[in-house]
Amino acid sequence: MSSYRTLAKNRDFTVLWIGETVNELGSRMSVFVYPLIAYALSGSTLVAAVIEATYLLGLAATLLPAGVWADTVDRRRLMIGASVTGLVAYGSLAIAGALGQLTLIHLGVVAAVTGAAAGVFAPAQISAIRTVVPTEDLPTALSQNQARQHVAGLLGAPLGGLLYGITRWLPFAADAVTYAVSCLTLSRIRTDLSAPPRRADRPTMRRKLADGMRFVWSQPFLRVLMSWAPLTNLVTNAIFFVVIMRLVEQGYPASQIGLIETAAGLGGILGALAAPYLIDRLPTGRLTLTVAWMCALPLVPLLWSMTPMTALVSSFVLLLINPAGNAGIGAYRVAITPADLQGRVAATSQFLSMSIMPLSPLVGGWLLHRYGGPAAVAALLVASTLLACYLTGSRSIRSVPRPRHWPSSPESSAPELAPVP
């Protein structure tokens, strides 16, 4: 297992990490204020839910074709194109806000466009990391990627709440600047990020997508995980939407609610720092099961107390183990995936795990509107516990070993793909 110090000597990974940390910070600010602005403009939690769902839907809708593009087009161009799209879209919201012309329709269109841009960016970035980082450094690199997301979570929500408190459109202006920084850093990467050479038969888009799906389905670990992950993402995100919107209804200020994501970010950073140690010493299957139970148990206190402090503590504890699990699962998937399938398998995995997540705010908003906060959290918590039990019962999850015993991936895809033993 490589150390963070060793990976820090990898210039291109460091440049990529810094640029996308800044960009992630801006995106977290914008995503945090989406439902706040929608609620302020409409006075409806359901409308706020629809705006947030629109962003998630745009993200999920582009992941599969974006995975194909990441395996066939220069990854740098894809990432820069997505960043330019974000710069223009969020810049338009900032200008409209400054002119007093910000509307729900404009907000919804930008949510869809920027979600789609994020969907294009994600598989290209994973493929780029695989290109600039050697296999033995992958667990540490993906742990550091998790840390990047949680650094943004630590700062993004409170900073977004602070800027929102000054004026509604200011978080979008700041986000436009972070997309400009992303364009600059991506242009500074020296490694060739071109896609692998194309096959002579030039398969269709449908066949390319099928290749990615087929590989995921052929691996027992990934197959079971992809049936668990979307439901868990749906339930967990619905719980936090219920909590946040309930706090908004109770009149807590945005800056105080933003501290919930700060706590989650701090827990995630600490978890990311410990991730390489945990990944190296725990079987990946057992680490995955730990993540499943940590998606349920820390949320139990929300049944009795729905305050910023309770949500803050629950978020912190939930995120402590999550980065190690995500990094371990991601590194295992990258390690066993052929080079010319990296983009499609990453996109397929992310798409399947997020396929119904756009329903999270809608489910949470409906439960909150129909039954109230405590009953909504109770129903969702029971669902999360049942999902953890389902994963625990899977032998293909429990049997995945430590990284030193992972199987090696073939250098290119083959027509028939054998399951991992």
CSV table of C-alpha atoms in Angstrom, one decimal:
chain,number,residue,atom,x,y,z
A,1,MET,CA,0.0,0.0,0.0
A,2,SER,CA,1.5,3.3,-1.0
A,3,SER,CA,1.5,6.3,1.3
A,4,TYR,CA,0.0,9.7,0.7
A,5,ARG,CA,3.6,11.0,0.6
A,6,THR,CA,4.4,8.7,-2.4
A,7,LEU,CA,1.3,9.8,-4.2
A,8,ALA,CA,2.1,13.5,-3.6
A,9,LYS,CA,5.1,13.1,-5.9
A,10,ASN,CA,2.7,12.3,-8.8
A,11,ARG,CA,2.5,15.8,-10.3
A,12,ASP,CA,-0.4,15.1,-12.7
A,13,PHE,CA,-2.6,13.5,-10.0
A,14,THR,CA,-1.9,16.4,-7.6
A,15,VAL,CA,-2.8,19.0,-10.3
A,16,LEU,CA,-6.0,17.1,-11.1
A,17,TRP,CA,-6.8,16.7,-7.4
A,18,ILE,CA,-6.3,20.4,-6.5
A,19,GLY,CA,-8.4,21.6,-9.4
A,20,GLU,CA,-11.3,19.3,-8.8
A,21,THR,CA,-11.2,20.0,-5.1
A,22,VAL,CA,-11.8,23.7,-5.8
A,23,ASN,CA,-14.5,22.7,-8.4
A,24,GLU,CA,-16.2,20.3,-5.9
A,25,LEU,CA,-16.3,23.1,-3.3
A,26,GLY,CA,-18.2,25.3,-5.7
A,27,SER,CA,-20.6,22.5,-6.8
A,28,ARG,CA,-21.4,21.7,-3.1
A,29,MET,CA,-22.3,25.4,-2.5
A,30,SER,CA,-24.7,25.4,-5.5
A,31,VAL,CA,-26.3,22.1,-4.8
A,32,PHE,CA,-26.8,23.1,-1.1
A,33,VAL,CA,-28.6,26.3,-2.0
A,34,TYR,CA,-30.8,24.8,-4.8
A,35,PRO,CA,-33.6,23.7,-2.5
A,36,LEU,CA,-33.2,26.8,-0.3
A,37,ILE,CA,-33.7,29.2,-3.3
A,38,ALA,CA,-36.5,27.0,-4.7
A,39,TYR,CA,-38.3,27.1,-1.3
A,40,ALA,CA,-37.8,30.8,-1.0
A,41,LEU,CA,-39.2,31.4,-4.5
A,42,SER,CA,-42.2,29.0,-4.1
A,43,GLY,CA,-42.8,28.4,-0.4
A,44,SER,CA,-43.2,24.6,-1.2
A,45,THR,CA,-41.0,21.7,0.0
A,46,LEU,CA,-42.2,19.7,-3.0
A,47,VAL,CA,-41.0,22.3,-5.5
A,48,ALA,CA,-37.7,22.4,-3.7
A,49,ALA,CA,-37.6,18.6,-4.0
A,50,VAL,CA,-38.3,18.7,-7.7
A,51,ILE,CA,-35.4,21.2,-8.3
A,52,GLU,CA,-32.9,19.0,-6.5
A,53,ALA,CA,-34.3,15.9,-8.3
A,54,THR,CA,-33.7,17.7,-11.6
A,55,TYR,CA,-30.0,18.0,-10.9
A,56,LEU,CA,-29.7,14.3,-9.9
A,57,LEU,CA,-31.8,13.3,-13.0
A,58,GLY,CA,-29.5,15.2,-15.3
A,59,LEU,CA,-26.5,13.5,-13.7
A,60,ALA,CA,-27.9,10.0,-13.9
A,61,ALA,CA,-29.2,10.5,-17.5
A,62,THR,CA,-25.8,11.2,-19.0
A,63,LEU,CA,-23.6,8.7,-17.1
A,64,LEU,CA,-24.0,5.7,-19.5
A,65,PRO,CA,-23.2,7.5,-22.7
A,66,ALA,CA,-20.5,9.5,-20.9
A,67,GLY,CA,-18.8,6.2,-20.0
A,68,VAL,CA,-18.7,5.2,-23.7
A,69,TRP,CA,-17.2,8.6,-24.5
A,70,ALA,CA,-14.6,8.3,-21.8
A,71,ASP,CA,-13.4,5.1,-23.5
A,72,THR,CA,-13.4,6.5,-27.0
A,73,VAL,CA,-12.7,10.3,-26.7
A,74,ASP,CA,-9.8,12.3,-25.2
A,75,ARG,CA,-10.7,12.5,-21.5
A,76,ARG,CA,-9.2,16.0,-21.1
A,77,ARG,CA,-11.5,17.4,-23.7
A,78,LEU,CA,-14.5,15.8,-22.0
A,79,MET,CA,-13.6,17.2,-18.6
A,80,ILE,CA,-12.8,20.7,-19.9
A,81,GLY,CA,-16.1,20.7,-21.9
A,82,ALA,CA,-18.1,19.8,-18.8
A,83,SER,CA,-16.3,22.5,-16.8
A,84,VAL,CA,-17.0,25.2,-19.5
A,85,THR,CA,-20.7,24.2,-19.4
A,86,GLY,CA,-20.8,24.6,-15.6
A,87,LEU,CA,-19.1,28.0,-15.9
A,88,VAL,CA,-21.6,29.3,-18.4
A,89,ALA,CA,-24.7,27.8,-16.7
A,90,TYR,CA,-23.8,29.1,-13.2
A,91,GLY,CA,-22.7,32.4,-14.6
A,92,SER,CA,-26.1,32.8,-16.1
A,93,LEU,CA,-27.8,32.3,-12.7
A,94,ALA,CA,-25.5,34.8,-11.1
A,95,ILE,CA,-26.3,37.4,-13.8
A,96,ALA,CA,-30.0,36.7,-13.5
A,97,GLY,CA,-29.9,37.0,-9.8
A,98,ALA,CA,-27.9,40.3,-9.9
A,99,LEU,CA,-30.6,41.7,-12.3
A,100,GLY,CA,-33.4,40.5,-10.1
A,101,GLN,CA,-34.7,38.1,-12.8
A,102,LEU,CA,-34.0,34.7,-11.1
A,103,THR,CA,-36.9,32.3,-11.7
A,104,LEU,CA,-37.8,28.7,-10.9
A,105,ILE,CA,-37.7,27.7,-14.6
A,106,HIS,CA,-34.2,29.1,-15.0
A,107,LEU,CA,-33.1,27.4,-11.8
A,108,GLY,CA,-34.5,24.1,-13.0
A,109,VAL,CA,-32.9,24.3,-16.5
A,110,VAL,CA,-29.5,25.0,-14.9
A,111,ALA,CA,-29.9,22.2,-12.4
A,112,ALA,CA,-30.5,19.8,-15.3
A,113,VAL,CA,-27.6,21.1,-17.5
A,114,THR,CA,-25.1,21.1,-14.6
A,115,GLY,CA,-26.2,17.7,-13.5
A,116,ALA,CA,-25.6,16.4,-17.1
A,117,ALA,CA,-22.2,18.1,-17.1
A,118,ALA,CA,-21.3,16.4,-13.9
A,119,GLY,CA,-22.4,13.1,-15.4
A,120,VAL,CA,-20.1,13.6,-18.4
A,121,PHE,CA,-17.2,14.6,-16.1
A,122,ALA,CA,-17.3,11.7,-13.6
A,123,PRO,CA,-16.3,8.6,-15.8
A,124,ALA,CA,-13.7,10.7,-17.7
A,125,GLN,CA,-12.1,11.7,-14.4
A,126,ILE,CA,-12.0,8.0,-13.1
A,127,SER,CA,-10.4,7.0,-16.4
A,128,ALA,CA,-7.9,9.8,-16.1
A,129,ILE,CA,-7.0,8.8,-12.6
A,130,ARG,CA,-6.4,5.2,-13.9
A,131,THR,CA,-4.1,6.7,-16.5
A,132,VAL,CA,-2.0,8.9,-14.3
A,133,VAL,CA,-1.8,6.6,-11.2
A,134,PRO,CA,-0.2,3.1,-11.2
A,135,THR,CA,-2.2,0.1,-10.0
A,136,GLU,CA,-0.4,-0.1,-6.6
A,137,ASP,CA,-1.4,3.5,-5.8
A,138,LEU,CA,-5.1,3.2,-6.7
A,139,PRO,CA,-6.4,2.6,-3.1
A,140,THR,CA,-4.6,5.7,-1.9
A,141,ALA,CA,-5.6,7.7,-4.9
A,142,LEU,CA,-9.2,6.9,-4.6
A,143,SER,CA,-9.0,7.5,-0.8
A,144,GLN,CA,-7.7,11.0,-1.6
A,145,ASN,CA,-10.5,11.4,-4.1
A,146,GLN,CA,-12.9,10.7,-1.3
A,147,ALA,CA,-11.1,13.2,0.9
A,148,ARG,CA,-11.5,15.8,-1.9
A,149,GLN,CA,-15.3,15.3,-1.8
A,150,HIS,CA,-15.4,15.6,1.9
A,151,VAL,CA,-13.2,18.7,2.1
A,152,ALA,CA,-15.8,20.2,-0.3
A,153,GLY,CA,-18.6,19.0,2.0
A,154,LEU,CA,-16.8,20.4,5.0
A,155,LEU,CA,-16.7,23.9,3.6
A,156,GLY,CA,-19.2,24.0,0.8
A,157,ALA,CA,-22.5,24.0,2.7
A,158,PRO,CA,-21.6,26.6,5.4
A,159,LEU,CA,-19.8,28.8,2.8
A,160,GLY,CA,-22.8,28.4,0.5
A,161,GLY,CA,-25.1,29.3,3.4
A,162,LEU,CA,-23.0,32.3,4.2
A,163,LEU,CA,-23.0,33.6,0.6
A,164,TYR,CA,-26.7,32.9,0.3
A,165,GLY,CA,-27.2,35.0,3.4
A,166,ILE,CA,-25.5,37.9,1.7
A,167,THR,CA,-27.5,37.6,-1.5
A,168,ARG,CA,-29.1,34.6,-3.2
A,169,TRP,CA,-27.1,34.5,-6.4
A,170,LEU,CA,-23.6,34.9,-4.8
A,171,PRO,CA,-23.0,31.1,-4.4
A,172,PHE,CA,-23.6,30.7,-8.2
A,173,ALA,CA,-21.1,33.4,-9.0
A,174,ALA,CA,-18.5,31.7,-6.8
A,175,ASP,CA,-19.2,28.3,-8.4
A,176,ALA,CA,-18.6,29.8,-11.9
A,177,VAL,CA,-15.2,30.9,-10.8
A,178,THR,CA,-14.4,27.4,-9.5
A,179,TYR,CA,-15.3,25.9,-12.9
A,180,ALA,CA,-12.8,28.4,-14.5
A,181,VAL,CA,-10.1,27.1,-12.1
A,182,SER,CA,-11.0,23.5,-13.2
A,183,CYS,CA,-10.4,24.4,-16.8
A,184,LEU,CA,-7.0,25.9,-16.0
A,185,THR,CA,-5.8,22.9,-13.9
A,186,LEU,CA,-7.0,20.4,-16.5
A,187,SER,CA,-5.0,22.2,-19.2
A,188,ARG,CA,-1.8,21.8,-17.1
A,189,ILE,CA,-1.9,18.0,-16.9
A,190,ARG,CA,1.0,16.6,-18.9
A,191,THR,CA,0.0,12.9,-19.2
A,192,ASP,CA,-1.7,11.9,-22.5
A,193,LEU,CA,-5.3,11.4,-21.6
A,194,SER,CA,-6.4,10.0,-24.9
A,195,ALA,CA,-8.7,7.0,-25.0
A,196,PRO,CA,-7.2,3.6,-25.7
A,197,PRO,CA,-6.9,2.7,-29.4
A,198,ARG,CA,-10.2,1.9,-31.0
A,199,ARG,CA,-11.0,-1.6,-32.0
A,200,ALA,CA,-11.1,-2.4,-35.7
A,201,ASP,CA,-14.8,-3.5,-35.7
A,202,ARG,CA,-16.1,-0.1,-34.4
A,203,PRO,CA,-19.0,-1.4,-32.3
A,204,THR,CA,-22.2,0.6,-32.0
A,205,MET,CA,-23.1,2.7,-29.0
A,206,ARG,CA,-25.6,0.0,-27.8
A,207,ARG,CA,-22.9,-2.7,-28.0
A,208,LYS,CA,-20.4,-0.5,-26.1
A,209,LEU,CA,-22.9,0.1,-23.4
A,210,ALA,CA,-23.7,-3.6,-23.3
A,211,ASP,CA,-20.0,-4.5,-22.9
A,212,GLY,CA,-19.9,-2.4,-19.7
A,213,MET,CA,-23.1,-3.8,-18.4
A,214,ARG,CA,-22.0,-7.4,-19.2
A,215,PHE,CA,-18.8,-7.0,-17.3
A,216,VAL,CA,-20.5,-5.6,-14.2
A,217,TRP,CA,-23.0,-8.4,-14.3
A,218,SER,CA,-20.3,-11.1,-14.7
A,219,GLN,CA,-18.7,-10.1,-11.4
A,220,PRO,CA,-20.6,-11.5,-8.4
A,221,PHE,CA,-19.4,-8.7,-6.0
A,222,LEU,CA,-20.4,-5.9,-8.4
A,223,ARG,CA,-23.7,-7.6,-9.3
A,224,VAL,CA,-24.9,-7.8,-5.7
A,225,LEU,CA,-23.5,-4.4,-4.9
A,226,MET,CA,-25.4,-2.8,-7.8
A,227,SER,CA,-28.7,-4.2,-6.5
A,228,TRP,CA,-28.0,-2.8,-3.0
A,229,ALA,CA,-26.4,0.6,-3.7
A,230,PRO,CA,-29.3,2.4,-5.6
A,231,LEU,CA,-31.8,1.6,-2.8
A,232,THR,CA,-29.4,2.6,-0.1
A,233,ASN,CA,-28.6,5.9,-1.9
A,234,LEU,CA,-32.3,6.5,-2.3
A,235,VAL,CA,-33.1,5.9,1.4
A,236,THR,CA,-30.1,7.7,2.9
A,237,ASN,CA,-30.5,10.8,0.8
A,238,ALA,CA,-34.3,10.9,1.4
A,239,ILE,CA,-33.6,10.9,5.2
A,240,PHE,CA,-31.3,13.8,5.0
A,241,PHE,CA,-33.6,15.7,2.7
A,242,VAL,CA,-36.4,15.2,5.2
A,243,VAL,CA,-34.2,16.4,8.0
A,244,ILE,CA,-32.9,19.5,6.2
A,245,MET,CA,-36.3,20.6,4.9
A,246,ARG,CA,-37.8,20.1,8.4
A,247,LEU,CA,-35.1,22.3,9.8
A,248,VAL,CA,-35.9,24.9,7.1
A,249,GLU,CA,-39.6,24.8,8.0
A,250,GLN,CA,-38.7,25.3,11.7
A,251,GLY,CA,-36.9,28.5,10.8
A,252,TYR,CA,-33.3,27.5,11.4
A,253,PRO,CA,-30.9,29.8,9.5
A,254,ALA,CA,-29.1,28.5,6.4
A,255,SER,CA,-25.7,29.0,7.9
A,256,GLN,CA,-26.7,26.8,10.9
A,257,ILE,CA,-28.1,24.1,8.7
A,258,GLY,CA,-25.0,24.2,6.6
A,259,LEU,CA,-23.0,23.0,9.6
A,260,ILE,CA,-24.6,19.5,9.1
A,261,GLU,CA,-22.6,19.1,5.9
A,262,THR,CA,-19.6,20.6,7.7
A,263,ALA,CA,-19.8,17.7,10.2
A,264,ALA,CA,-20.3,15.2,7.4
A,265,GLY,CA,-17.3,16.7,5.6
A,266,LEU,CA,-15.1,16.5,8.8
A,267,GLY,CA,-16.1,12.9,9.4
A,268,GLY,CA,-15.4,12.1,5.7
A,269,ILE,CA,-11.9,13.7,5.8
A,270,LEU,CA,-10.9,11.8,8.9
A,271,GLY,CA,-12.3,8.6,7.3
A,272,ALA,CA,-10.4,9.3,4.1
A,273,LEU,CA,-7.2,9.8,6.0
A,274,ALA,CA,-7.7,6.4,7.6
A,275,ALA,CA,-8.9,4.8,4.4
A,276,PRO,CA,-5.6,3.4,3.1
A,277,TYR,CA,-4.8,1.8,6.4
A,278,LEU,CA,-8.3,0.2,6.7
A,279,ILE,CA,-8.4,-0.9,3.0
A,280,ASP,CA,-5.0,-2.6,3.4
A,281,ARG,CA,-5.9,-4.4,6.7
A,282,LEU,CA,-9.5,-5.3,6.3
A,283,PRO,CA,-11.0,-7.7,3.7
A,284,THR,CA,-12.8,-5.5,1.1
A,285,GLY,CA,-16.0,-7.6,1.6
A,286,ARG,CA,-16.1,-7.0,5.3
A,287,LEU,CA,-15.4,-3.3,4.8
A,288,THR,CA,-18.3,-3.1,2.5
A,289,LEU,CA,-20.6,-4.7,5.0
A,290,THR,CA,-19.5,-2.2,7.7
A,291,VAL,CA,-20.4,0.6,5.3
A,292,ALA,CA,-23.9,-0.9,4.9
A,293,TRP,CA,-24.6,-0.9,8.6
A,294,MET,CA,-23.1,2.5,9.0
A,295,CYS,CA,-25.8,3.8,6.6
A,296,ALA,CA,-28.4,2.9,9.2
A,297,LEU,CA,-27.2,2.9,12.8
A,298,PRO,CA,-25.9,6.5,13.1
A,299,LEU,CA,-29.3,7.8,12.0
A,300,VAL,CA,-31.3,6.2,14.8
A,301,PRO,CA,-31.1,9.3,17.1
A,302,LEU,CA,-33.1,11.2,14.4
A,303,LEU,CA,-36.2,9.3,15.5
A,304,TRP,CA,-36.4,11.2,18.7
A,305,SER,CA,-34.6,14.5,18.0
A,306,MET,CA,-34.6,16.5,14.8
A,307,THR,CA,-32.3,19.4,15.5
A,308,PRO,CA,-29.2,20.7,13.8
A,309,MET,CA,-27.0,19.2,16.6
A,310,THR,CA,-28.5,15.7,16.3
A,311,ALA,CA,-28.2,15.8,12.5
A,312,LEU,CA,-24.7,17.1,12.8
A,313,VAL,CA,-23.6,14.2,15.1
A,314,SER,CA,-25.4,11.6,12.9
A,315,SER,CA,-23.7,12.9,9.7
A,316,PHE,CA,-20.3,12.9,11.3
A,317,VAL,CA,-20.5,9.3,12.5
A,318,LEU,CA,-22.1,8.1,9.2
A,319,LEU,CA,-19.2,9.5,7.2
A,320,LEU,CA,-16.4,8.1,9.2
A,321,ILE,CA,-16.2,4.7,7.5
A,322,ASN,CA,-17.8,5.6,4.2
A,323,PRO,CA,-14.7,6.9,2.5
A,324,ALA,CA,-12.7,3.7,3.2
A,325,GLY,CA,-15.6,1.6,1.8
A,326,ASN,CA,-16.1,3.8,-1.3
A,327,ALA,CA,-12.3,3.9,-2.0
A,328,GLY,CA,-11.9,0.1,-1.4
A,329,ILE,CA,-14.9,-0.8,-3.6
A,330,GLY,CA,-13.7,1.7,-6.3
A,331,ALA,CA,-10.1,0.5,-6.2
A,332,TYR,CA,-11.2,-3.2,-6.4
A,333,ARG,CA,-13.5,-2.4,-9.4
A,334,VAL,CA,-10.8,-0.5,-11.2
A,335,ALA,CA,-8.2,-3.2,-10.5
A,336,ILE,CA,-10.3,-6.0,-12.0
A,337,THR,CA,-11.6,-4.0,-15.0
A,338,PRO,CA,-9.8,-4.1,-18.4
A,339,ALA,CA,-8.2,-0.9,-19.6
A,340,ASP,CA,-10.6,-0.4,-22.5
A,341,LEU,CA,-13.7,-0.8,-20.3
A,342,GLN,CA,-12.7,1.6,-17.5
A,343,GLY,CA,-15.0,4.4,-18.5
A,344,ARG,CA,-18.0,2.2,-19.2
A,345,VAL,CA,-17.7,0.2,-16.1
A,346,ALA,CA,-17.2,3.3,-13.9
A,347,ALA,CA,-20.2,4.9,-15.6
A,348,THR,CA,-22.3,1.8,-15.4
A,349,SER,CA,-21.6,1.4,-11.7
A,350,GLN,CA,-22.3,5.0,-10.9
A,351,PHE,CA,-25.4,5.0,-13.0
A,352,LEU,CA,-26.8,1.9,-11.4
A,353,SER,CA,-26.0,3.2,-7.9
A,354,MET,CA,-27.7,6.5,-8.7
A,355,SER,CA,-30.4,5.3,-11.0
A,356,ILE,CA,-33.3,6.0,-8.6
A,357,MET,CA,-31.5,8.6,-6.4
A,358,PRO,CA,-33.3,11.4,-8.2
A,359,LEU,CA,-36.4,10.1,-6.5
A,360,SER,CA,-34.8,10.7,-3.0
A,361,PRO,CA,-36.0,14.3,-2.5
A,362,LEU,CA,-39.4,13.4,-4.0
A,363,VAL,CA,-39.8,10.4,-1.7
A,364,GLY,CA,-38.5,12.4,1.3
A,365,GLY,CA,-40.6,15.5,0.4
A,366,TRP,CA,-43.8,13.4,0.0
A,367,LEU,CA,-43.3,11.5,3.3
A,368,LEU,CA,-42.6,14.8,5.1
A,369,HIS,CA,-45.6,16.4,3.6
A,370,ARG,CA,-47.9,13.4,4.3
A,371,TYR,CA,-46.7,12.0,7.6
A,372,GLY,CA,-44.3,14.5,9.2
A,373,GLY,CA,-40.6,14.3,10.1
A,374,PRO,CA,-40.5,11.6,12.8
A,375,ALA,CA,-42.7,9.1,10.9
A,376,ALA,CA,-40.8,9.7,7.6
A,377,VAL,CA,-37.4,9.1,9.2
A,378,ALA,CA,-38.7,6.0,10.9
A,379,ALA,CA,-40.0,4.4,7.7
A,380,LEU,CA,-36.8,5.2,5.8
A,381,LEU,CA,-34.6,4.0,8.7
A,382,VAL,CA,-36.4,0.6,8.7
A,383,ALA,CA,-35.7,0.4,4.9
A,384,SER,CA,-32.0,1.1,5.4
A,385,THR,CA,-31.7,-1.6,8.1
A,386,LEU,CA,-33.4,-4.2,5.8
A,387,LEU,CA,-30.9,-3.3,3.1
A,388,ALA,CA,-28.0,-3.8,5.4
A,389,CYS,CA,-29.3,-7.2,6.3
A,390,TYR,CA,-29.7,-8.1,2.6
A,391,LEU,CA,-26.0,-7.3,1.9
A,392,THR,CA,-24.8,-9.1,5.0
A,393,GLY,CA,-26.4,-12.3,3.6
A,394,SER,CA,-24.4,-12.2,0.4
A,395,ARG,CA,-21.4,-14.7,0.3
A,396,SER,CA,-20.1,-12.9,-2.8
A,397,ILE,CA,-19.7,-9.7,-0.8
A,398,ARG,CA,-18.3,-11.4,2.3
A,399,SER,CA,-15.7,-13.3,0.4
A,400,VAL,CA,-13.8,-10.5,-1.3
A,401,PRO,CA,-10.2,-10.4,0.1
A,402,ARG,CA,-7.7,-7.7,0.9
A,403,PRO,CA,-6.0,-5.8,-1.9
A,404,ARG,CA,-2.9,-7.9,-1.9
A,405,HIS,CA,-5.1,-10.9,-2.9
A,406,TRP,CA,-7.2,-9.2,-5.5
A,407,PRO,CA,-7.2,-10.8,-9.0
A,408,SER,CA,-5.4,-8.8,-11.8
A,409,SER,CA,-7.4,-7.4,-14.7
A,410,PRO,CA,-6.7,-8.5,-18.3
A,411,GLU,CA,-5.1,-5.8,-20.4
A,412,SER,CA,-8.1,-5.7,-22.8
A,413,SER,CA,-11.6,-7.0,-22.8
A,414,ALA,CA,-12.5,-10.4,-24.0
A,415,PRO,CA,-15.7,-11.8,-25.4
A,416,GLU,CA,-16.3,-14.1,-22.4
A,417,LEU,CA,-15.6,-12.7,-18.9
A,418,ALA,CA,-15.1,-15.1,-16.0
A,419,PRO,CA,-16.5,-14.3,-12.6
A,420,VAL,CA,-14.2,-13.4,-9.7
A,421,PRO,CA,-13.7,-16.5,-7.6
